[in-house]
């Protein structure tokens, strides 16, 4: 079953791409006299999700910008649901950045 992404109570439309990044935080400790380094696992880093999409009308654009900016300016975590992060147990996200672009035509 495919689940459309939901951010808070808002369901983005016309999504072209969703990407997620997960990584481990490793400390590299050089050790004199040994060939190679020691590595210490500091646990996993924060999960990052990027959503890319497009809008085709002024009304849809205005609605999207209003909704996203309210959530971004509030600076509080919002509920998040999507297939790509289902196994990661991610339930809430903090909107860290908004990259917006408008093209003619």
PDB file of N, CA and C in Angstrom:
ATOM      1  N   UNK A   1       0.842  -1.174   0.000  1.00  0.00           N
ATOM      2  CA  UNK A   1       0.000   0.000   0.000  1.00  0.00           C
ATOM      3  C   UNK A   1       0.892   1.245   0.000  1.00  0.00           C
ATOM      4  N   UNK A   2       0.669   2.131  -0.944  1.00  0.00           N
ATOM      5  CA  UNK A   2       1.431   3.370  -1.018  1.00  0.00           C
ATOM      6  C   UNK A   2       0.778   4.432  -0.151  1.00  0.00           C
ATOM      7  N   UNK A   3       1.606   5.141   0.594  1.00  0.00           N
ATOM      8  CA  UNK A   3       1.117   6.207   1.458  1.00  0.00           C
ATOM      9  C   UNK A   3       1.647   7.528   0.927  1.00  0.00           C
ATOM     10  N   UNK A   4       0.745   8.464   0.659  1.00  0.00           N
ATOM     11  CA  UNK A   4       1.189   9.790   0.246  1.00  0.00           C
ATOM     12  C   UNK A   4       1.779  10.486   1.462  1.00  0.00           C
ATOM     13  N   UNK A   5       2.849  11.228   1.276  1.00  0.00           N
ATOM     14  CA  UNK A   5       3.436  11.928   2.417  1.00  0.00           C
ATOM     15  C   UNK A   5       2.452  12.906   3.048  1.00  0.00           C
ATOM     16  N   UNK A   6       2.509  12.987   4.367  1.00  0.00           N
ATOM     17  CA  UNK A   6       1.681  13.933   5.114  1.00  0.00           C
ATOM     18  C   UNK A   6       2.591  14.659   6.099  1.00  0.00           C
ATOM     19  N   UNK A   7       2.540  15.986   6.064  1.00  0.00           N
ATOM     20  CA  UNK A   7       3.313  16.818   6.982  1.00  0.00           C
ATOM     21  C   UNK A   7       2.309  17.565   7.840  1.00  0.00           C
ATOM     22  N   UNK A   8       2.224  17.212   9.123  1.00  0.00           N
ATOM     23  CA  UNK A   8       1.179  17.769   9.976  1.00  0.00           C
ATOM     24  C   UNK A   8      -0.161  17.277   9.452  1.00  0.00           C
ATOM     25  N   UNK A   9      -1.049  18.197   9.108  1.00  0.00           N
ATOM     26  CA  UNK A   9      -2.329  17.818   8.509  1.00  0.00           C
ATOM     27  C   UNK A   9      -2.336  18.110   7.012  1.00  0.00           C
ATOM     28  N   UNK A  10      -1.181  18.496   6.456  1.00  0.00           N
ATOM     29  CA  UNK A  10      -1.083  18.913   5.068  1.00  0.00           C
ATOM     30  C   UNK A  10      -0.545  17.780   4.202  1.00  0.00           C
ATOM     31  N   UNK A  11      -1.197  17.509   3.091  1.00  0.00           N
ATOM     32  CA  UNK A  11      -0.785  16.458   2.163  1.00  0.00           C
ATOM     33  C   UNK A  11      -0.268  17.092   0.877  1.00  0.00           C
ATOM     34  N   UNK A  12       1.071  17.131   0.696  1.00  0.00           N
ATOM     35  CA  UNK A  12       1.622  17.765  -0.505  1.00  0.00           C
ATOM     36  C   UNK A  12       1.190  17.038  -1.771  1.00  0.00           C
ATOM     37  N   UNK A  13       0.880  17.805  -2.794  1.00  0.00           N
ATOM     38  CA  UNK A  13       0.482  17.225  -4.075  1.00  0.00           C
ATOM     39  C   UNK A  13       1.600  17.461  -5.092  1.00  0.00           C
ATOM     40  N   UNK A  14       1.578  16.729  -6.188  1.00  0.00           N
ATOM     41  CA  UNK A  14       2.536  16.872  -7.287  1.00  0.00           C
ATOM     42  C   UNK A  14       3.983  16.670  -6.842  1.00  0.00           C
ATOM     43  N   UNK A  15       4.201  15.687  -5.993  1.00  0.00           N
ATOM     44  CA  UNK A  15       5.557  15.370  -5.554  1.00  0.00           C
ATOM     45  C   UNK A  15       6.255  14.617  -6.671  1.00  0.00           C
ATOM     46  N   UNK A  16       7.455  15.069  -7.009  1.00  0.00           N
ATOM     47  CA  UNK A  16       8.242  14.421  -8.055  1.00  0.00           C
ATOM     48  C   UNK A  16       9.301  13.492  -7.478  1.00  0.00           C
ATOM     49  N   UNK A  17       9.756  13.802  -6.260  1.00  0.00           N
ATOM     50  CA  UNK A  17      10.852  13.024  -5.691  1.00  0.00           C
ATOM     51  C   UNK A  17      10.898  13.189  -4.181  1.00  0.00           C
ATOM     52  N   UNK A  18      11.171  12.092  -3.485  1.00  0.00           N
ATOM     53  CA  UNK A  18      11.441  12.130  -2.049  1.00  0.00           C
ATOM     54  C   UNK A  18      12.738  11.358  -1.831  1.00  0.00           C
ATOM     55  N   UNK A  19      13.676  11.972  -1.125  1.00  0.00           N
ATOM     56  CA  UNK A  19      14.967  11.357  -0.855  1.00  0.00           C
ATOM     57  C   UNK A  19      15.181  11.380   0.648  1.00  0.00           C
ATOM     58  N   UNK A  20      15.750  10.301   1.193  1.00  0.00           N
ATOM     59  CA  UNK A  20      16.106  10.316   2.608  1.00  0.00           C
ATOM     60  C   UNK A  20      17.564   9.916   2.766  1.00  0.00           C
ATOM     61  N   UNK A  21      18.229  10.505   3.770  1.00  0.00           N
ATOM     62  CA  UNK A  21      19.625  10.206   4.077  1.00  0.00           C
ATOM     63  C   UNK A  21      19.708   9.792   5.533  1.00  0.00           C
ATOM     64  N   UNK A  22      20.440   8.707   5.766  1.00  0.00           N
ATOM     65  CA  UNK A  22      20.738   8.277   7.123  1.00  0.00           C
ATOM     66  C   UNK A  22      22.238   8.017   7.196  1.00  0.00           C
ATOM     67  N   UNK A  23      22.840   8.312   8.322  1.00  0.00           N
ATOM     68  CA  UNK A  23      24.269   8.069   8.446  1.00  0.00           C
ATOM     69  C   UNK A  23      24.631   7.748   9.889  1.00  0.00           C
ATOM     70  N   UNK A  24      25.802   7.168  10.037  1.00  0.00           N
ATOM     71  CA  UNK A  24      26.357   6.905  11.358  1.00  0.00           C
ATOM     72  C   UNK A  24      27.411   7.959  11.632  1.00  0.00           C
ATOM     73  N   UNK A  25      27.524   8.349  12.871  1.00  0.00           N
ATOM     74  CA  UNK A  25      28.558   9.312  13.272  1.00  0.00           C
ATOM     75  C   UNK A  25      29.749   8.515  13.790  1.00  0.00           C
ATOM     76  N   UNK A  26      30.850   8.609  13.081  1.00  0.00           N
ATOM     77  CA  UNK A  26      32.054   7.878  13.460  1.00  0.00           C
ATOM     78  C   UNK A  26      33.168   8.866  13.787  1.00  0.00           C
ATOM     79  N   UNK A  27      33.830   8.648  14.910  1.00  0.00           N
ATOM     80  CA  UNK A  27      35.003   9.449  15.271  1.00  0.00           C
ATOM     81  C   UNK A  27      36.236   8.661  14.845  1.00  0.00           C
ATOM     82  N   UNK A  28      37.098   9.302  14.071  1.00  0.00           N
ATOM     83  CA  UNK A  28      38.332   8.667  13.616  1.00  0.00           C
ATOM     84  C   UNK A  28      39.453   9.099  14.561  1.00  0.00           C
ATOM     85  N   UNK A  29      40.069   8.133  15.196  1.00  0.00           N
ATOM     86  CA  UNK A  29      41.112   8.403  16.183  1.00  0.00           C
ATOM     87  C   UNK A  29      42.447   7.864  15.671  1.00  0.00           C
ATOM     88  N   UNK A  30      43.343   8.755  15.229  1.00  0.00           N
ATOM     89  CA  UNK A  30      44.657   8.275  14.775  1.00  0.00           C
ATOM     90  C   UNK A  30      45.429   7.674  15.947  1.00  0.00           C
ATOM     91  N   UNK A  31      46.086   6.599  15.696  1.00  0.00           N
ATOM     92  CA  UNK A  31      46.838   5.928  16.756  1.00  0.00           C
ATOM     93  C   UNK A  31      48.303   5.807  16.325  1.00  0.00           C
ATOM     94  N   UNK A  32      49.209   6.530  16.995  1.00  0.00           N
ATOM     95  CA  UNK A  32      50.625   6.489  16.614  1.00  0.00           C
ATOM     96  C   UNK A  32      51.185   5.066  16.708  1.00  0.00           C
ATOM     97  N   UNK A  33      51.942   4.685  15.701  1.00  0.00           N
ATOM     98  CA  UNK A  33      52.581   3.377  15.707  1.00  0.00           C
ATOM     99  C   UNK A  33      51.727   2.274  15.112  1.00  0.00           C
ATOM    100  N   UNK A  34      50.463   2.519  14.851  1.00  0.00           N
ATOM    101  CA  UNK A  34      49.596   1.508  14.238  1.00  0.00           C
ATOM    102  C   UNK A  34      49.345   1.871  12.784  1.00  0.00           C
ATOM    103  N   UNK A  35      49.216   0.855  11.960  1.00  0.00           N
ATOM    104  CA  UNK A  35      48.820   1.148  10.581  1.00  0.00           C
ATOM    105  C   UNK A  35      47.298   1.216  10.569  1.00  0.00           C
ATOM    106  N   UNK A  36      46.788   2.349  10.239  1.00  0.00           N
ATOM    107  CA  UNK A  36      45.339   2.552  10.261  1.00  0.00           C
ATOM    108  C   UNK A  36      44.921   3.370  11.463  1.00  0.00           C
ATOM    109  N   UNK A  37      43.636   3.607  11.582  1.00  0.00           N
ATOM    110  CA  UNK A  37      43.068   4.417  12.655  1.00  0.00           C
ATOM    111  C   UNK A  37      42.049   3.603  13.436  1.00  0.00           C
ATOM    112  N   UNK A  38      41.743   4.073  14.624  1.00  0.00           N
ATOM    113  CA  UNK A  38      40.645   3.501  15.398  1.00  0.00           C
ATOM    114  C   UNK A  38      39.375   4.288  15.074  1.00  0.00           C
ATOM    115  N   UNK A  39      38.274   3.611  15.039  1.00  0.00           N
ATOM    116  CA  UNK A  39      36.996   4.271  14.778  1.00  0.00           C
ATOM    117  C   UNK A  39      36.060   4.025  15.957  1.00  0.00           C
ATOM    118  N   UNK A  40      35.429   5.095  16.429  1.00  0.00           N
ATOM    119  CA  UNK A  40      34.449   4.963  17.507  1.00  0.00           C
ATOM    120  C   UNK A  40      33.083   5.323  16.958  1.00  0.00           C
ATOM    121  N   UNK A  41      32.127   4.429  17.149  1.00  0.00           N
ATOM    122  CA  UNK A  41      30.762   4.649  16.678  1.00  0.00           C
ATOM    123  C   UNK A  41      30.025   5.516  17.697  1.00  0.00           C
ATOM    124  N   UNK A  42      29.603   6.701  17.280  1.00  0.00           N
ATOM    125  CA  UNK A  42      28.888   7.629  18.163  1.00  0.00           C
ATOM    126  C   UNK A  42      27.375   7.571  17.953  1.00  0.00           C
ATOM    127  N   UNK A  43      26.906   6.527  17.295  1.00  0.00           N
ATOM    128  CA  UNK A  43      25.466   6.384  17.057  1.00  0.00           C
ATOM    129  C   UNK A  43      25.066   6.964  15.713  1.00  0.00           C
ATOM    130  N   UNK A  44      23.789   6.904  15.444  1.00  0.00           N
ATOM    131  CA  UNK A  44      23.334   7.412  14.153  1.00  0.00           C
ATOM    132  C   UNK A  44      23.015   8.893  14.234  1.00  0.00           C
ATOM    133  N   UNK A  45      23.193   9.550  13.108  1.00  0.00           N
ATOM    134  CA  UNK A  45      22.856  10.965  13.003  1.00  0.00           C
ATOM    135  C   UNK A  45      21.371  11.137  12.716  1.00  0.00           C
ATOM    136  N   UNK A  46      20.961  12.364  12.598  1.00  0.00           N
ATOM    137  CA  UNK A  46      19.558  12.653  12.311  1.00  0.00           C
ATOM    138  C   UNK A  46      19.201  12.205  10.897  1.00  0.00           C
ATOM    139  N   UNK A  47      17.993  11.720  10.725  1.00  0.00           N
ATOM    140  CA  UNK A  47      17.468  11.340   9.415  1.00  0.00           C
ATOM    141  C   UNK A  47      17.069  12.614   8.679  1.00  0.00           C
ATOM    142  N   UNK A  48      17.491  12.746   7.433  1.00  0.00           N
ATOM    143  CA  UNK A  48      17.161  13.906   6.618  1.00  0.00           C
ATOM    144  C   UNK A  48      16.256  13.465   5.480  1.00  0.00           C
ATOM    145  N   UNK A  49      15.189  14.232   5.240  1.00  0.00           N
ATOM    146  CA  UNK A  49      14.249  13.940   4.161  1.00  0.00           C
ATOM    147  C   UNK A  49      14.136  15.174   3.283  1.00  0.00           C
ATOM    148  N   UNK A  50      14.228  14.973   1.975  1.00  0.00           N
ATOM    149  CA  UNK A  50      14.071  16.060   1.011  1.00  0.00           C
ATOM    150  C   UNK A  50      12.892  15.738   0.111  1.00  0.00           C
ATOM    151  N   UNK A  51      11.977  16.704  -0.033  1.00  0.00           N
ATOM    152  CA  UNK A  51      10.802  16.529  -0.893  1.00  0.00           C
ATOM    153  C   UNK A  51      10.893  17.541  -2.020  1.00  0.00           C
ATOM    154  N   UNK A  52      10.767  17.067  -3.257  1.00  0.00           N
ATOM    155  CA  UNK A  52      10.819  17.929  -4.434  1.00  0.00           C
ATOM    156  C   UNK A  52       9.515  17.771  -5.205  1.00  0.00           C
ATOM    157  N   UNK A  53       8.948  18.896  -5.626  1.00  0.00           N
ATOM    158  CA  UNK A  53       7.719  18.840  -6.391  1.00  0.00           C
ATOM    159  C   UNK A  53       7.492  20.128  -7.145  1.00  0.00           C
ATOM    160  N   UNK A  54       6.342  20.226  -7.777  1.00  0.00           N
ATOM    161  CA  UNK A  54       6.032  21.428  -8.542  1.00  0.00           C
ATOM    162  C   UNK A  54       4.551  21.752  -8.409  1.00  0.00           C
ATOM    163  N   UNK A  55       4.242  22.991  -8.692  1.00  0.00           N
ATOM    164  CA  UNK A  55       2.857  23.464  -8.667  1.00  0.00           C
ATOM    165  C   UNK A  55       2.561  24.145  -9.985  1.00  0.00           C
ATOM    166  N   UNK A  56       1.292  24.141 -10.394  1.00  0.00           N
ATOM    167  CA  UNK A  56       0.998  24.688 -11.715  1.00  0.00           C
ATOM    168  C   UNK A  56       0.016  25.859 -11.699  1.00  0.00           C
ATOM    169  N   UNK A  57      -0.473  26.268 -10.548  1.00  0.00           N
ATOM    170  CA  UNK A  57      -1.387  27.419 -10.516  1.00  0.00           C
ATOM    171  C   UNK A  57      -0.985  28.370  -9.407  1.00  0.00           C
ATOM    172  N   UNK A  58      -1.371  29.629  -9.559  1.00  0.00           N
ATOM    173  CA  UNK A  58      -1.058  30.636  -8.543  1.00  0.00           C
ATOM    174  C   UNK A  58      -1.735  30.314  -7.222  1.00  0.00           C
ATOM    175  N   UNK A  59      -2.973  29.825  -7.282  1.00  0.00           N
ATOM    176  CA  UNK A  59      -3.714  29.518  -6.052  1.00  0.00           C
ATOM    177  C   UNK A  59      -3.029  28.397  -5.277  1.00  0.00           C
ATOM    178  N   UNK A  60      -2.621  27.354  -5.978  1.00  0.00           N
ATOM    179  CA  UNK A  60      -1.944  26.234  -5.315  1.00  0.00           C
ATOM    180  C   UNK A  60      -0.619  26.694  -4.711  1.00  0.00           C
ATOM    181  N   UNK A  61       0.102  27.541  -5.442  1.00  0.00           N
ATOM    182  CA  UNK A  61       1.381  28.057  -4.946  1.00  0.00           C
ATOM    183  C   UNK A  61       1.191  28.877  -3.681  1.00  0.00           C
ATOM    184  N   UNK A  62       0.221  29.781  -3.707  1.00  0.00           N
ATOM    185  CA  UNK A  62      -0.019  30.641  -2.551  1.00  0.00           C
ATOM    186  C   UNK A  62      -0.415  29.834  -1.325  1.00  0.00           C
ATOM    187  N   UNK A  63      -1.261  28.824  -1.529  1.00  0.00           N
ATOM    188  CA  UNK A  63      -1.697  27.967  -0.419  1.00  0.00           C
ATOM    189  C   UNK A  63      -0.508  27.201   0.167  1.00  0.00           C
ATOM    190  N   UNK A  64       0.329  26.649  -0.712  1.00  0.00           N
ATOM    191  CA  UNK A  64       1.503  25.901  -0.278  1.00  0.00           C
ATOM    192  C   UNK A  64       2.455  26.787   0.517  1.00  0.00           C
ATOM    193  N   UNK A  65       2.781  27.954  -0.021  1.00  0.00           N
ATOM    194  CA  UNK A  65       3.731  28.833   0.646  1.00  0.00           C
ATOM    195  C   UNK A  65       3.230  29.281   2.012  1.00  0.00           C
ATOM    196  N   UNK A  66       1.957  29.581   2.104  1.00  0.00           N
ATOM    197  CA  UNK A  66       1.382  30.002   3.390  1.00  0.00           C
ATOM    198  C   UNK A  66       1.501  28.878   4.420  1.00  0.00           C
ATOM    199  N   UNK A  67       1.099  27.692   4.025  1.00  0.00           N
ATOM    200  CA  UNK A  67       1.117  26.532   4.927  1.00  0.00           C
ATOM    201  C   UNK A  67       2.543  26.180   5.363  1.00  0.00           C
ATOM    202  N   UNK A  68       3.464  26.099   4.408  1.00  0.00           N
ATOM    203  CA  UNK A  68       4.841  25.724   4.742  1.00  0.00           C
ATOM    204  C   UNK A  68       5.541  26.779   5.587  1.00  0.00           C
ATOM    205  N   UNK A  69       5.350  28.029   5.242  1.00  0.00           N
ATOM    206  CA  UNK A  69       6.015  29.094   6.007  1.00  0.00           C
ATOM    207  C   UNK A  69       5.510  29.139   7.441  1.00  0.00           C
ATOM    208  N   UNK A  70       4.215  28.896   7.656  1.00  0.00           N
ATOM    209  CA  UNK A  70       3.687  28.860   9.026  1.00  0.00           C
ATOM    210  C   UNK A  70       4.385  27.774   9.835  1.00  0.00           C
ATOM    211  N   UNK A  71       4.529  26.581   9.241  1.00  0.00           N
ATOM    212  CA  UNK A  71       5.173  25.474   9.938  1.00  0.00           C
ATOM    213  C   UNK A  71       6.663  25.747  10.145  1.00  0.00           C
ATOM    214  N   UNK A  72       7.314  26.336   9.134  1.00  0.00           N
ATOM    215  CA  UNK A  72       8.739  26.644   9.223  1.00  0.00           C
ATOM    216  C   UNK A  72       9.004  27.712  10.286  1.00  0.00           C
ATOM    217  N   UNK A  73       8.218  28.784  10.299  1.00  0.00           N
ATOM    218  CA  UNK A  73       8.429  29.878  11.247  1.00  0.00           C
ATOM    219  C   UNK A  73       8.097  29.475  12.685  1.00  0.00           C
ATOM    220  N   UNK A  74       7.162  28.548  12.857  1.00  0.00           N
ATOM    221  CA  UNK A  74       6.814  28.076  14.199  1.00  0.00           C
ATOM    222  C   UNK A  74       8.005  27.368  14.842  1.00  0.00           C
ATOM    223  N   UNK A  75       8.825  26.694  14.038  1.00  0.00           N
ATOM    224  CA  UNK A  75      10.019  26.042  14.549  1.00  0.00           C
ATOM    225  C   UNK A  75       9.751  24.876  15.472  1.00  0.00           C
ATOM    226  N   UNK A  76       8.577  24.285  15.365  1.00  0.00           N
ATOM    227  CA  UNK A  76       8.227  23.137  16.203  1.00  0.00           C
ATOM    228  C   UNK A  76       8.094  21.895  15.340  1.00  0.00           C
ATOM    229  N   UNK A  77       8.424  20.725  15.873  1.00  0.00           N
ATOM    230  CA  UNK A  77       8.268  19.493  15.098  1.00  0.00           C
ATOM    231  C   UNK A  77       6.813  19.276  14.692  1.00  0.00           C
ATOM    232  N   UNK A  78       6.630  18.723  13.491  1.00  0.00           N
ATOM    233  CA  UNK A  78       5.294  18.396  12.993  1.00  0.00           C
ATOM    234  C   UNK A  78       5.256  16.916  12.647  1.00  0.00           C
ATOM    235  N   UNK A  79       4.069  16.323  12.700  1.00  0.00           N
ATOM    236  CA  UNK A  79       3.910  14.919  12.341  1.00  0.00           C
ATOM    237  C   UNK A  79       4.294  14.713  10.884  1.00  0.00           C
ATOM    238  N   UNK A  80       4.882  13.553  10.578  1.00  0.00           N
ATOM    239  CA  UNK A  80       5.302  13.249   9.214  1.00  0.00           C
ATOM    240  C   UNK A  80       5.058  11.783   8.934  1.00  0.00           C
ATOM    241  N   UNK A  81       4.503  11.493   7.770  1.00  0.00           N
ATOM    242  CA  UNK A  81       4.206  10.125   7.366  1.00  0.00           C
ATOM    243  C   UNK A  81       4.560   9.973   5.900  1.00  0.00           C
ATOM    244  N   UNK A  82       5.364   8.959   5.555  1.00  0.00           N
ATOM    245  CA  UNK A  82       5.712   8.657   4.173  1.00  0.00           C
ATOM    246  C   UNK A  82       6.278   7.247   4.095  1.00  0.00           C
ATOM    247  N   UNK A  83       6.113   6.597   2.941  1.00  0.00           N
ATOM    248  CA  UNK A  83       6.625   5.239   2.754  1.00  0.00           C
ATOM    249  C   UNK A  83       8.128   5.141   2.943  1.00  0.00           C
ATOM    250  N   UNK A  84       8.859   6.131   2.457  1.00  0.00           N
ATOM    251  CA  UNK A  84      10.324   6.058   2.441  1.00  0.00           C
ATOM    252  C   UNK A  84      10.929   6.020   3.846  1.00  0.00           C
ATOM    253  N   UNK A  85      10.216   6.514   4.846  1.00  0.00           N
ATOM    254  CA  UNK A  85      10.754   6.527   6.214  1.00  0.00           C
ATOM    255  C   UNK A  85       9.989   5.594   7.152  1.00  0.00           C
ATOM    256  N   UNK A  86       9.170   4.733   6.594  1.00  0.00           N
ATOM    257  CA  UNK A  86       8.316   3.860   7.409  1.00  0.00           C
ATOM    258  C   UNK A  86       9.112   2.998   8.387  1.00  0.00           C
ATOM    259  N   UNK A  87      10.198   2.380   7.940  1.00  0.00           N
ATOM    260  CA  UNK A  87      10.993   1.490   8.788  1.00  0.00           C
ATOM    261  C   UNK A  87      11.916   2.228   9.744  1.00  0.00           C
ATOM    262  N   UNK A  88      12.092   3.527   9.569  1.00  0.00           N
ATOM    263  CA  UNK A  88      13.028   4.271  10.417  1.00  0.00           C
ATOM    264  C   UNK A  88      12.391   4.755  11.710  1.00  0.00           C
ATOM    265  N   UNK A  89      11.111   4.527  11.888  1.00  0.00           N
ATOM    266  CA  UNK A  89      10.370   4.942  13.074  1.00  0.00           C
ATOM    267  C   UNK A  89      10.321   6.456  13.229  1.00  0.00           C
ATOM    268  N   UNK A  90      10.468   7.177  12.127  1.00  0.00           N
ATOM    269  CA  UNK A  90      10.366   8.633  12.136  1.00  0.00           C
ATOM    270  C   UNK A  90       8.898   9.011  12.240  1.00  0.00           C
ATOM    271  N   UNK A  91       8.549   9.832  13.222  1.00  0.00           N
ATOM    272  CA  UNK A  91       7.165  10.238  13.417  1.00  0.00           C
ATOM    273  C   UNK A  91       6.972  11.736  13.284  1.00  0.00           C
ATOM    274  N   UNK A  92       7.997  12.514  13.626  1.00  0.00           N
ATOM    275  CA  UNK A  92       7.903  13.965  13.545  1.00  0.00           C
ATOM    276  C   UNK A  92       9.142  14.512  12.862  1.00  0.00           C
ATOM    277  N   UNK A  93       8.978  15.647  12.195  1.00  0.00           N
ATOM    278  CA  UNK A  93      10.101  16.299  11.525  1.00  0.00           C
ATOM    279  C   UNK A  93      10.131  17.772  11.904  1.00  0.00           C
ATOM    280  N   UNK A  94      11.317  18.331  11.789  1.00  0.00           N
ATOM    281  CA  UNK A  94      11.507  19.762  11.958  1.00  0.00           C
ATOM    282  C   UNK A  94      11.876  20.297  10.585  1.00  0.00           C
ATOM    283  N   UNK A  95      11.121  21.265  10.083  1.00  0.00           N
ATOM    284  CA  UNK A  95      11.421  21.829   8.767  1.00  0.00           C
ATOM    285  C   UNK A  95      12.627  22.731   8.938  1.00  0.00           C
ATOM    286  N   UNK A  96      13.758  22.272   8.416  1.00  0.00           N
ATOM    287  CA  UNK A  96      15.028  22.956   8.605  1.00  0.00           C
ATOM    288  C   UNK A  96      15.251  24.034   7.549  1.00  0.00           C
ATOM    289  N   UNK A  97      14.794  23.790   6.340  1.00  0.00           N
ATOM    290  CA  UNK A  97      15.049  24.746   5.260  1.00  0.00           C
ATOM    291  C   UNK A  97      13.933  24.676   4.227  1.00  0.00           C
ATOM    292  N   UNK A  98      13.660  25.806   3.611  1.00  0.00           N
ATOM    293  CA  UNK A  98      12.737  25.884   2.478  1.00  0.00           C
ATOM    294  C   UNK A  98      13.521  26.447   1.300  1.00  0.00           C
ATOM    295  N   UNK A  99      13.648  25.698   0.247  1.00  0.00           N
ATOM    296  CA  UNK A  99      14.288  26.172  -0.975  1.00  0.00           C
ATOM    297  C   UNK A  99      13.206  26.267  -2.033  1.00  0.00           C
ATOM    298  N   UNK A 100      12.859  27.471  -2.389  1.00  0.00           N
ATOM    299  CA  UNK A 100      11.765  27.698  -3.338  1.00  0.00           C
ATOM    300  C   UNK A 100      12.301  28.347  -4.593  1.00  0.00           C
ATOM    301  N   UNK A 101      11.705  27.993  -5.717  1.00  0.00           N
ATOM    302  CA  UNK A 101      12.120  28.543  -6.995  1.00  0.00           C
ATOM    303  C   UNK A 101      10.885  28.713  -7.862  1.00  0.00           C
ATOM    304  N   UNK A 102      10.804  29.854  -8.541  1.00  0.00           N
ATOM    305  CA  UNK A 102       9.677  30.100  -9.441  1.00  0.00           C
ATOM    306  C   UNK A 102      10.231  30.293 -10.846  1.00  0.00           C
ATOM    307  N   UNK A 103       9.614  29.602 -11.796  1.00  0.00           N
ATOM    308  CA  UNK A 103      10.058  29.682 -13.188  1.00  0.00           C
ATOM    309  C   UNK A 103       8.918  30.207 -14.062  1.00  0.00           C
ATOM    310  N   UNK A 104       9.274  30.969 -15.049  1.00  0.00           N
ATOM    311  CA  UNK A 104       8.273  31.442 -16.014  1.00  0.00           C
ATOM    312  C   UNK A 104       7.911  30.279 -16.944  1.00  0.00           C
ATOM    313  N   UNK A 105       6.627  30.202 -17.293  1.00  0.00           N
ATOM    314  CA  UNK A 105       6.185  29.182 -18.231  1.00  0.00           C
ATOM    315  C   UNK A 105       5.938  27.891 -17.569  1.00  0.00           C
TER     316      UNK A 105
END
